[in-house]
Structure formats: C-alpha cells, structure tokens
CSV table of N, CA and C and ligand atoms in Angstrom, one decimal:
chain,number,residue,atom,x,y,z
A,1334,MET,N,70.8,96.1,61.7
A,1334,MET,CA,72.1,95.6,61.2
A,1334,MET,C,73.1,95.9,62.3
A,1335,VAL,N,73.8,94.9,62.7
A,1335,VAL,CA,75.0,95.2,63.6
A,1335,VAL,C,76.1,94.3,63.1
A,1336,LEU,N,77.3,94.7,63.5
A,1336,LEU,CA,78.5,94.0,63.1
A,1336,LEU,C,78.7,92.8,64.1
A,1337,LEU,N,78.8,91.6,63.5
A,1337,LEU,CA,79.1,90.4,64.4
A,1337,LEU,C,80.6,90.5,64.6
A,1338,LYS,N,80.9,90.8,65.9
A,1338,LYS,CA,82.3,91.0,66.2
A,1338,LYS,C,83.1,89.8,66.6
A,1339,GLU,N,82.4,88.8,67.1
A,1339,GLU,CA,83.0,87.6,67.6
A,1339,GLU,C,82.1,86.5,67.6
A,1340,HIS,N,82.5,85.3,67.3
A,1340,HIS,CA,81.7,84.1,67.5
A,1340,HIS,C,82.6,83.0,68.0
A,1341,SER,N,82.1,82.3,69.0
A,1341,SER,CA,82.9,81.2,69.6
A,1341,SER,C,81.9,80.2,70.2
A,1342,ARG,N,82.4,79.2,70.9
A,1342,ARG,CA,81.4,78.3,71.5
A,1342,ARG,C,80.5,79.0,72.6
A,1343,LYS,N,81.0,80.1,73.1
A,1343,LYS,CA,80.2,80.9,74.1
A,1343,LYS,C,79.0,81.6,73.5
A,1344,GLY,N,79.1,82.0,72.2
A,1344,GLY,CA,78.0,82.7,71.6
A,1344,GLY,C,78.5,83.7,70.5
A,1345,PHE,N,77.6,84.7,70.2
A,1345,PHE,CA,77.8,85.6,69.1
A,1345,PHE,C,77.7,87.0,69.7
A,1346,VAL,N,78.8,87.8,69.5
A,1346,VAL,CA,78.9,89.1,70.2
A,1346,VAL,C,78.8,90.3,69.2
A,1347,PHE,N,78.1,91.3,69.7
A,1347,PHE,CA,78.1,92.6,69.0
A,1347,PHE,C,78.2,93.7,70.0
A,1348,TYR,N,78.6,94.8,69.5
A,1348,TYR,CA,78.8,96.0,70.5
A,1348,TYR,C,77.9,97.1,70.1
A,1349,THR,N,77.5,97.9,71.1
A,1349,THR,CA,76.6,99.0,70.8
A,1349,THR,C,76.6,100.0,72.0
A,1350,ASN,N,75.8,101.0,71.8
A,1350,ASN,CA,75.6,102.0,72.8
A,1350,ASN,C,74.5,101.5,73.8
A,1351,LEU,N,74.8,101.5,75.1
A,1351,LEU,CA,73.9,100.9,76.0
A,1351,LEU,C,72.6,101.7,76.2
A,1352,GLY,N,72.6,103.0,75.7
A,1352,GLY,CA,71.4,103.8,75.7
A,1352,GLY,C,70.6,103.7,74.5
A,1353,SER,N,71.0,102.9,73.5
A,1353,SER,CA,70.3,102.7,72.2
A,1353,SER,C,69.0,102.0,72.5
A,1354,ARG,N,68.1,102.1,71.4
A,1354,ARG,CA,66.8,101.5,71.5
A,1354,ARG,C,66.9,100.0,71.7
A,1355,LYS,N,67.9,99.4,70.9
A,1355,LYS,CA,68.0,98.0,71.0
A,1355,LYS,C,68.5,97.5,72.3
A,1356,ALA,N,69.5,98.3,72.9
A,1356,ALA,CA,70.0,97.9,74.2
A,1356,ALA,C,68.9,98.0,75.3
A,1357,CYS,N,68.1,99.1,75.2
A,1357,CYS,CA,67.0,99.2,76.2
A,1357,CYS,C,66.0,98.0,76.0
A,1358,ASP,N,65.7,97.7,74.8
A,1358,ASP,CA,64.8,96.5,74.5
A,1358,ASP,C,65.4,95.2,75.1
A,1359,LEU,N,66.7,95.1,75.0
A,1359,LEU,CA,67.4,93.8,75.5
A,1359,LEU,C,67.4,93.8,77.0
A,1360,SER,N,67.5,95.0,77.6
A,1360,SER,CA,67.5,94.9,79.1
A,1360,SER,C,66.1,94.6,79.6
A,1361,ASP,N,65.1,94.9,78.8
A,1361,ASP,CA,63.7,94.5,79.2
A,1361,ASP,C,63.5,93.0,78.9
A,1362,ASN,N,64.0,92.6,77.8
A,1362,ASN,CA,63.7,91.2,77.4
A,1362,ASN,C,65.0,90.6,76.8
A,1363,PRO,N,65.8,90.0,77.6
A,1363,PRO,CA,67.2,89.5,77.1
A,1363,PRO,C,67.2,88.3,76.3
A,1364,HIS,N,66.4,88.4,75.2
A,1364,HIS,CA,66.4,87.3,74.2
A,1364,HIS,C,66.5,88.0,72.8
A,1365,ALA,N,67.1,87.3,71.9
A,1365,ALA,CA,67.2,87.9,70.5
A,1365,ALA,C,67.4,86.8,69.5
A,1366,ALA,N,67.2,87.2,68.3
A,1366,ALA,CA,67.5,86.3,67.1
A,1366,ALA,C,68.4,87.1,66.2
A,1367,LEU,N,69.3,86.3,65.6
A,1367,LEU,CA,70.2,86.8,64.6
A,1367,LEU,C,69.8,86.2,63.3
A,1368,CYS,N,69.9,87.0,62.2
A,1368,CYS,CA,69.6,86.5,60.9
A,1368,CYS,C,70.7,86.8,59.9
A,1369,PHE,N,71.3,85.8,59.3
A,1369,PHE,CA,72.3,86.0,58.3
A,1369,PHE,C,71.7,85.5,57.0
A,1370,TYR,N,71.8,86.3,56.0
A,1370,TYR,CA,71.2,86.0,54.7
A,1370,TYR,C,72.1,86.2,53.6
A,1371,TRP,N,72.3,85.2,52.8
A,1371,TRP,CA,73.2,85.3,51.6
A,1371,TRP,C,72.3,85.0,50.4
A,1372,GLY,N,71.7,86.1,49.8
A,1372,GLY,CA,70.7,85.9,48.7
A,1372,GLY,C,71.3,85.1,47.5
A,1373,VAL,N,72.5,85.5,47.2
A,1373,VAL,CA,73.1,84.9,46.0
A,1373,VAL,C,73.3,83.4,46.2
A,1374,LEU,N,73.6,83.0,47.4
A,1374,LEU,CA,73.9,81.6,47.7
A,1374,LEU,C,72.6,80.9,48.0
A,1375,GLY,N,71.5,81.6,48.2
A,1375,GLY,CA,70.3,81.0,48.6
A,1375,GLY,C,70.3,80.4,50.0
A,1376,LEU,N,71.0,81.1,50.9
A,1376,LEU,CA,71.2,80.5,52.3
A,1376,LEU,C,70.8,81.5,53.3
A,1377,GLN,N,70.2,81.1,54.4
A,1377,GLN,CA,69.9,81.9,55.6
A,1377,GLN,C,70.2,81.1,56.8
A,1378,ILE,N,70.8,81.7,57.8
A,1378,ILE,CA,70.9,81.1,59.1
A,1378,ILE,C,70.3,82.0,60.1
A,1379,ARG,N,69.4,81.4,60.9
A,1379,ARG,CA,68.7,82.1,62.0
A,1379,ARG,C,69.1,81.5,63.3
A,1380,ILE,N,69.5,82.4,64.2
A,1380,ILE,CA,70.0,81.9,65.5
A,1380,ILE,C,69.3,82.6,66.6
A,1381,GLU,N,68.7,81.8,67.5
A,1381,GLU,CA,67.9,82.4,68.6
A,1381,GLU,C,68.6,82.1,69.9
A,1382,GLY,N,68.5,83.0,70.9
A,1382,GLY,CA,69.1,82.6,72.2
A,1382,GLY,C,68.9,83.7,73.2
A,1383,SER,N,69.5,83.5,74.4
A,1383,SER,CA,69.4,84.5,75.4
A,1383,SER,C,70.6,85.4,75.3
A,1384,VAL,N,70.4,86.6,75.9
A,1384,VAL,CA,71.4,87.6,75.7
A,1384,VAL,C,72.1,88.0,77.0
A,1385,GLU,N,73.4,88.0,77.1
A,1385,GLU,CA,74.1,88.5,78.3
A,1385,GLU,C,75.1,89.6,77.9
A,1386,ALA,N,75.5,90.3,78.9
A,1386,ALA,CA,76.5,91.4,78.7
A,1386,ALA,C,77.8,90.7,78.6
A,1387,VAL,N,78.7,91.2,77.7
A,1387,VAL,CA,80.1,90.8,77.7
A,1387,VAL,C,80.8,91.4,79.0
A,1388,THR,N,81.9,90.9,79.4
A,1388,THR,CA,82.6,91.4,80.5
A,1388,THR,C,83.2,92.8,80.2
A,1389,SER,N,83.5,93.6,81.2
A,1389,SER,CA,84.1,94.9,81.0
A,1389,SER,C,85.5,94.7,80.3
A,1390,GLU,N,86.2,93.6,80.7
A,1390,GLU,CA,87.5,93.4,80.1
A,1390,GLU,C,87.4,93.1,78.6
A,1391,GLU,N,86.4,92.3,78.2
A,1391,GLU,CA,86.2,92.1,76.8
A,1391,GLU,C,85.9,93.4,76.0
A,1392,ALA,N,84.9,94.2,76.6
A,1392,ALA,CA,84.5,95.4,76.0
A,1392,ALA,C,85.7,96.4,75.9
A,1393,ASP,N,86.5,96.5,77.0
A,1393,ASP,CA,87.6,97.4,77.0
A,1393,ASP,C,88.6,97.0,75.9
A,1394,ALA,N,88.9,95.7,75.8
A,1394,ALA,CA,89.9,95.3,74.8
A,1394,ALA,C,89.4,95.6,73.4
A,1395,TYR,N,88.1,95.3,73.1
A,1395,TYR,CA,87.6,95.6,71.8
A,1395,TYR,C,87.6,97.1,71.5
A,1396,PHE,N,87.1,97.9,72.5
A,1396,PHE,CA,87.1,99.3,72.3
A,1396,PHE,C,88.4,99.9,72.0
A,1397,ALA,N,89.5,99.4,72.7
A,1397,ALA,CA,90.8,99.9,72.5
A,1397,ALA,C,91.4,99.6,71.1
A,1398,SER,N,90.8,98.5,70.5
A,1398,SER,CA,91.3,98.1,69.2
A,1398,SER,C,90.7,98.9,68.1
A,1399,ARG,N,89.7,99.7,68.4
A,1399,ARG,CA,89.0,100.4,67.3
A,1399,ARG,C,89.8,101.7,66.9
A,1400,PRO,N,89.6,102.1,65.7
A,1400,PRO,CA,90.3,103.3,65.2
A,1400,PRO,C,89.9,104.5,66.1
A,1401,LEU,N,90.8,105.5,66.2
A,1401,LEU,CA,90.5,106.6,67.1
A,1401,LEU,C,89.2,107.3,66.7
A,1402,ALA,N,89.0,107.5,65.4
A,1402,ALA,CA,87.8,108.3,65.0
A,1402,ALA,C,86.5,107.5,65.5
A,1403,SER,N,86.6,106.2,65.5
A,1403,SER,CA,85.4,105.4,65.9
A,1403,SER,C,85.2,105.5,67.4
A,1404,ARG,N,86.4,105.6,68.1
A,1404,ARG,CA,86.3,105.8,69.6
A,1404,ARG,C,85.7,107.1,69.9
A,1405,ILE,N,86.1,108.1,69.2
A,1405,ILE,CA,85.6,109.5,69.4
A,1405,ILE,C,84.1,109.5,69.1
A,1406,GLY,N,83.7,108.8,68.0
A,1406,GLY,CA,82.3,108.7,67.6
A,1406,GLY,C,81.4,108.1,68.6
A,1407,ALA,N,82.0,107.1,69.3
A,1407,ALA,CA,81.2,106.4,70.3
A,1407,ALA,C,80.9,107.3,71.5
A,1408,TRP,N,82.0,108.1,71.8
A,1408,TRP,CA,81.8,109.1,72.9
A,1408,TRP,C,80.7,110.2,72.5
A,1409,ALA,N,80.8,110.6,71.2
A,1409,ALA,CA,80.0,111.7,70.8
A,1409,ALA,C,78.5,111.4,70.6
A,1410,SER,N,78.3,110.1,70.3
A,1410,SER,CA,76.9,109.7,69.9
A,1410,SER,C,76.0,109.3,71.1
A,1411,LYS,N,74.9,110.0,71.1
A,1411,LYS,CA,73.8,109.5,72.1
A,1411,LYS,C,72.9,108.6,71.3
A,1412,GLN,N,73.4,107.4,70.9
A,1412,GLN,CA,72.7,106.6,69.9
A,1412,GLN,C,71.2,106.5,70.1
A,1413,SER,N,70.5,106.7,69.1
A,1413,SER,CA,69.0,106.5,69.1
A,1413,SER,C,68.2,107.7,69.7
A,1414,SER,N,68.9,108.7,70.4
A,1414,SER,CA,68.2,109.8,70.9
A,1414,SER,C,68.0,110.8,69.8
A,1415,PRO,N,66.9,111.6,69.9
A,1415,PRO,CA,66.6,112.6,68.9
A,1415,PRO,C,67.8,113.6,68.8
A,1416,LEU,N,68.1,114.0,67.6
A,1416,LEU,CA,69.2,114.9,67.3
A,1416,LEU,C,68.6,116.1,66.5
A,1417,GLU,N,68.7,117.3,67.2
A,1417,GLU,CA,68.0,118.4,66.5
A,1417,GLU,C,68.7,118.9,65.3
A,1418,THR,N,70.0,119.1,65.4
A,1418,THR,CA,70.7,119.5,64.2
A,1418,THR,C,72.0,118.7,64.0
A,1419,LYS,N,72.5,118.5,62.8
A,1419,LYS,CA,73.7,117.8,62.6
A,1419,LYS,C,74.9,118.5,63.3
A,1420,GLN,N,74.8,119.9,63.4
A,1420,GLN,CA,75.8,120.7,64.1
A,1420,GLN,C,76.1,120.2,65.5
A,1421,GLN,N,75.0,119.8,66.2
A,1421,GLN,CA,75.1,119.4,67.6
A,1421,GLN,C,76.0,118.2,67.6
A,1422,LEU,N,75.8,117.2,66.7
A,1422,LEU,CA,76.7,116.1,66.7
A,1422,LEU,C,78.2,116.5,66.4
A,1423,LEU,N,78.3,117.4,65.4
A,1423,LEU,CA,79.7,117.8,65.0
A,1423,LEU,C,80.4,118.5,66.2
A,1424,ARG,N,79.6,119.3,66.9
A,1424,ARG,CA,80.2,120.0,68.1
A,1424,ARG,C,80.7,119.0,69.1
A,1425,ARG,N,79.9,117.9,69.3
A,1425,ARG,CA,80.3,116.9,70.3
A,1425,ARG,C,81.5,116.1,69.8
A,1426,VAL,N,81.6,115.9,68.5
A,1426,VAL,CA,82.7,115.2,68.0
A,1426,VAL,C,84.0,116.1,68.2
A,1427,ALA,N,83.8,117.4,67.9
A,1427,ALA,CA,85.0,118.3,68.1
A,1427,ALA,C,85.4,118.3,69.6
A,1428,ARG,N,84.4,118.3,70.5
A,1428,ARG,CA,84.7,118.3,71.9
A,1428,ARG,C,85.5,117.1,72.3
A,1429,TYR,N,85.1,115.9,71.9
A,1429,TYR,CA,85.8,114.7,72.3
A,1429,TYR,C,87.1,114.5,71.5
A,1430,THR,N,87.2,115.1,70.3
A,1430,THR,CA,88.5,115.1,69.6
A,1430,THR,C,89.5,115.9,70.5
A,1431,ALA,N,89.1,117.0,71.0
A,1431,ALA,CA,89.9,117.9,71.8
A,1431,ALA,C,90.3,117.1,73.1
A,1432,SER,N,89.3,116.5,73.7
A,1432,SER,CA,89.6,115.7,75.0
A,1432,SER,C,90.6,114.6,74.7
A,1433,TYR,N,90.5,113.9,73.6
A,1433,TYR,CA,91.4,112.8,73.2
A,1433,TYR,C,92.8,113.3,73.0
A,1434,SER,N,92.9,114.6,72.5
A,1434,SER,CA,94.3,115.1,72.2
A,1434,SER,C,95.0,115.3,73.6
A,1435,LEU,N,94.3,115.4,74.7
A,1435,LEU,CA,94.9,115.5,76.0
A,1435,LEU,C,95.2,114.2,76.6
A,1436,LYS,N,94.2,113.3,76.5
A,1436,LYS,CA,94.4,111.9,77.1
A,1436,LYS,C,93.4,110.9,76.5
A,1437,ASP,N,93.8,109.6,76.6
A,1437,ASP,CA,93.0,108.6,76.1
A,1437,ASP,C,91.8,108.4,77.1
A,1438,LEU,N,90.6,108.6,76.5
A,1438,LEU,CA,89.4,108.6,77.4
A,1438,LEU,C,88.9,107.2,77.8
A,1439,GLY,N,89.5,106.1,77.1
A,1439,GLY,CA,89.0,104.8,77.4
A,1439,GLY,C,87.6,104.5,76.9
A,1440,ARG,N,87.0,103.5,77.4
A,1440,ARG,CA,85.7,103.1,76.9
A,1440,ARG,C,84.6,103.9,77.6
A,1441,PRO,N,83.7,104.4,76.8
A,1441,PRO,CA,82.6,105.1,77.5
A,1441,PRO,C,81.8,104.1,78.4
A,1442,PRO,N,81.3,104.6,79.6
A,1442,PRO,CA,80.6,103.6,80.4
A,1442,PRO,C,79.3,103.2,79.8
A,1443,PHE,N,78.8,103.9,78.8
A,1443,PHE,CA,77.5,103.6,78.1
A,1443,PHE,C,77.7,102.9,76.8
A,1444,TRP,N,78.9,102.2,76.6
A,1444,TRP,CA,79.2,101.5,75.4
A,1444,TRP,C,79.7,100.1,75.7
A,1445,SER,N,79.1,99.1,75.3
A,1445,SER,CA,79.6,97.7,75.6
A,1445,SER,C,79.0,96.7,74.6
A,1446,GLY,N,79.1,95.4,75.0
A,1446,GLY,CA,78.7,94.4,74.0
A,1446,GLY,C,77.7,93.4,74.6
A,1447,PHE,N,77.0,92.8,73.7
A,1447,PHE,CA,76.1,91.7,74.1
A,1447,PHE,C,76.5,90.4,73.5
A,1448,ARG,N,76.3,89.3,74.2
A,1448,ARG,CA,76.5,88.0,73.6
A,1448,ARG,C,75.2,87.3,73.5
A,1449,ILE,N,74.9,86.8,72.4
A,1449,ILE,CA,73.7,85.9,72.2
A,1449,ILE,C,74.2,84.5,72.4
A,1450,VAL,N,73.6,83.9,73.4
A,1450,VAL,CA,74.0,82.5,73.7
A,1450,VAL,C,72.9,81.6,73.1
A,1451,PRO,N,73.3,80.8,72.0
A,1451,PRO,CA,72.3,80.2,71.2
A,1451,PRO,C,71.6,79.0,71.8
A,1452,THR,N,70.3,79.0,71.5
A,1452,THR,CA,69.5,77.8,72.0
A,1452,THR,C,68.8,77.1,70.7
A,1453,ARG,N,68.9,77.8,69.6
A,1453,ARG,CA,68.2,77.3,68.4
A,1453,ARG,C,68.9,77.8,67.2
A,1454,PHE,N,69.2,76.9,66.3
A,1454,PHE,CA,69.7,77.4,64.9
A,1454,PHE,C,68.8,76.8,63.9
A,1455,GLU,N,68.6,77.7,62.9
A,1455,GLU,CA,67.8,77.1,61.7
A,1455,GLU,C,68.7,77.5,60.4
A,1456,PHE,N,69.0,76.4,59.7
A,1456,PHE,CA,69.7,76.5,58.5
A,1456,PHE,C,68.7,76.4,57.3
A,1457,TRP,N,68.6,77.4,56.5
A,1457,TRP,CA,67.6,77.5,55.5
A,1457,TRP,C,68.3,77.5,54.1
A,1458,THR,N,68.0,76.5,53.3
A,1458,THR,CA,68.6,76.5,52.0
A,1458,THR,C,67.5,76.6,50.9
A,1459,ALA,N,67.7,77.5,50.0
A,1459,ALA,CA,66.7,77.7,48.9
A,1459,ALA,C,66.7,76.5,48.0
A,1460,LYS,N,65.5,76.0,47.7
A,1460,LYS,CA,65.3,74.9,46.7
A,1460,LYS,C,64.2,75.3,45.7
A,1461,GLU,N,64.2,74.6,44.6
A,1461,GLU,CA,63.2,75.0,43.6
A,1461,GLU,C,61.8,74.9,44.0
A,1462,PHE,N,60.9,75.7,43.4
A,1462,PHE,CA,59.5,75.6,43.6
A,1462,PHE,C,59.1,75.9,45.1
A,1463,ARG,N,59.9,76.6,45.8
A,1463,ARG,CA,59.7,77.0,47.2
A,1463,ARG,C,59.7,75.8,48.1
A,1464,LEU,N,60.3,74.7,47.7
A,1464,LEU,CA,60.4,73.5,48.5
A,1464,LEU,C,61.7,73.6,49.3
A,1465,HIS,N,61.9,74.7,50.0
A,1465,HIS,CA,63.2,74.9,50.7
A,1465,HIS,C,63.5,73.9,51.7
A,1466,GLU,N,64.8,73.8,52.1
A,1466,GLU,CA,65.1,72.9,53.2
A,1466,GLU,C,65.3,73.7,54.4
A,1467,ARG,N,64.7,73.3,55.5
A,1467,ARG,CA,64.9,74.0,56.8
A,1467,ARG,C,65.4,73.0,57.9
A,1468,ALA,N,66.6,73.1,58.3
A,1468,ALA,CA,67.1,72.2,59.3
A,1468,ALA,C,67.3,72.9,60.6
A,1469,VAL,N,66.7,72.4,61.6
A,1469,VAL,CA,66.7,73.1,62.9
A,1469,VAL,C,67.5,72.3,63.9
A,1470,PHE,N,68.3,73.0,64.7
A,1470,PHE,CA,69.0,72.4,65.8
A,1470,PHE,C,68.6,73.0,67.1
A,1471,ASP,N,68.0,72.3,68.0
A,1471,ASP,CA,67.4,72.8,69.2
A,1471,ASP,C,68.2,72.3,70.4
A,1472,LEU,N,68.6,73.2,71.3
A,1472,LEU,CA,69.3,72.8,72.5
A,1472,LEU,C,68.4,72.1,73.5
A,1473,GLN,N,68.8,71.0,73.9
A,1473,GLN,CA,68.0,70.2,74.9
A,1473,GLN,C,68.4,70.4,76.3
A,1474,ASP,N,67.6,70.0,77.2
A,1474,ASP,CA,67.9,70.2,78.7
A,1474,ASP,C,69.2,69.5,79.0
A,1475,ASN,N,69.5,68.4,78.3
A,1475,ASN,CA,70.8,67.7,78.7
A,1475,ASN,C,72.0,68.2,77.9
A,1476,CYS,N,71.8,69.4,77.3
A,1476,CYS,CA,72.9,70.1,76.6
A,1476,CYS,C,73.2,69.5,75.2
A,1477,SER,N,72.4,68.5,74.8
A,1477,SER,CA,72.7,68.0,73.4
A,1477,SER,C,71.8,68.8,72.5
A,1478,TRP,N,72.1,68.7,71.2
A,1478,TRP,CA,71.4,69.4,70.2
A,1478,TRP,C,70.5,68.4,69.4
A,1479,GLN,N,69.2,68.7,69.3
A,1479,GLN,CA,68.3,67.8,68.6
A,1479,GLN,C,68.1,68.4,67.2
A,1480,ARG,N,68.4,67.6,66.2
A,1480,ARG,CA,68.3,68.1,64.8
A,1480,ARG,C,67.0,67.5,64.2
A,1481,TYR,N,66.3,68.4,63.5
A,1481,TYR,CA,65.1,67.9,62.8
A,1481,TYR,C,64.8,68.9,61.7
A,1482,LEU,N,64.0,68.4,60.7
A,1482,LEU,CA,63.6,69.3,59.6
A,1482,LEU,C,62.2,69.9,59.9
A,1483,VAL,N,61.9,71.1,59.3
A,1483,VAL,CA,60.6,71.6,59.4
A,1483,VAL,C,60.1,71.9,58.0
A,1484,TYR,N,58.8,71.9,57.8
A,1484,TYR,CA,58.3,72.2,56.5
A,1484,TYR,C,58.6,73.7,56.1
A,1485,PRO,N,58.8,73.9,54.7
A,1485,PRO,CA,59.1,75.3,54.3
A,1485,PRO,C,57.8,76.1,54.3
B,497,LIG,C1,76.6,97.6,58.0
B,497,LIG,C2,76.1,98.1,59.3
B,497,LIG,C3,76.7,97.8,60.5
B,497,LIG,C4,76.3,98.3,61.7
B,497,LIG,N1,76.9,97.9,62.9
B,497,LIG,C5,76.5,98.3,64.1
B,497,LIG,C6,77.1,97.8,65.3
B,497,LIG,O1,77.9,97.0,65.3
B,497,LIG,N2,76.6,98.3,66.4
B,497,LIG,C7,75.6,99.3,66.5
B,497,LIG,O2,75.2,99.7,67.5
B,497,LIG,N3,75.0,99.8,65.3
B,497,LIG,C8,75.4,99.3,64.1
B,497,LIG,N4,74.9,99.7,63.0
B,497,LIG,C9,73.8,100.7,63.1
B,497,LIG,C10,72.5,100.0,63.5
B,497,LIG,O3,72.0,99.3,62.4
B,497,LIG,C11,71.4,100.9,64.1
B,497,LIG,O4,71.1,102.0,63.2
B,497,LIG,C12,71.9,101.5,65.4
B,497,LIG,O5,72.5,100.6,66.2
B,497,LIG,C13,70.7,102.1,66.2
B,497,LIG,O6,69.7,101.1,66.3
B,497,LIG,P1,68.6,101.2,67.5
B,497,LIG,O7,68.1,102.6,67.5
B,497,LIG,O8,67.5,100.2,67.1
B,497,LIG,O9,69.2,100.8,68.8
B,497,LIG,C14,75.2,99.2,61.8
B,497,LIG,C15,74.6,99.6,60.6
B,497,LIG,C16,75.0,99.0,59.4
B,497,LIG,C17,74.3,99.5,58.1
C-alpha cells in the first residue's frame, strides 16, 4: 500500500525510501501495476506501466510540504532494513529531531518518488453471478488507446 500523491496526464506518483525493498525491485525491473479497489462500490481499476523517477525538484517540493514529524521520520527510517529494537528507531528519531532544531535538513538523498507511466488500464465492475465487466484500454504504438472487453 502506498499513497497516491499525484496523478496527471504524465502518470501516477508515489514517494518512498529509495533503499526500500520496493524501490530496489523497481530499479531492477522498472515496471509496476497499481490496483485501486472499492469493495462497497464493486469497482476495481488496475493500471500497468513503466516506472520512472520523479525529478529532484518535484521530490524536494513534496518533501518540503510534509509535516515536520514526517520529514524527521523519513530521515530516521532505513525503510525495509532489519530493526533490532524499537529503541534504535526512537534514538534515530531523537537524533534527527535535534538536528532539525538547528537547521532544516531538506530532503534525504535516499527518499524520492516514482511515476508510473500507464500503458494499460483495466476497469472492472462487479456484476451478478460473476459475470463482471472488464474494460481494457491498451496504449498503441501510435499513442492512441485501444478499448476492448475481456471475459471475466
Ligand atoms: C495507508 C498506507 C499508506 C502507505 N503509504 C506509503 C507511501 O506512500 N510510501 C511508502 O514508502 N510506504 C507507504 N506505506 C507503507 C508500505 O505499505 C510499506 O510497508 C513500506 O513502503 C515498505 O515496503 P517494502 O519493504 O515492500 O518496500 C503505506 C502503508 C499504508 C498502510
């Protein structure tokens, strides 16, 4: 689960620690799928695409807009690395809180965002008796979108 921070014609952006497991996976294989599911509404949207890094300017601007405690948390966390004791994390939080009281540390070099540039959308709508509707939009070489249905 990640927070979808931005969506535009350019793609879908989320932010994370660049040392995290998912960031390492994406650097090996820069493709991803997003899945949005609204159970109550019986809707799902799946989006597949290639993944690119956001610019440092974009990442800086978003990082600066985050609450101070979240900025400190980003500095303190070695996301996805083994943590021996909770105290270790709390000590790092205290250290970066003290550093922030002296000066704004800016964005950690290991924290940024990824943009999924879509090449395929699937809109899934629940229907009775499992006869769901699945409408696919596939990006073509000529940059148009081909729409077709697939069996549920
Ligand atoms: C509601 C929710 C929102 C989250 N948003 C983010 C996010 O925007 N970025 C992020 O790195 N992790 C986010 N997380 C934590 C991730 O789900 C995940 O635990 C973390 O990124 C480490 O994953 P990894 O070890 O597979 O890289 C969120 C978790 C929840 C429950």
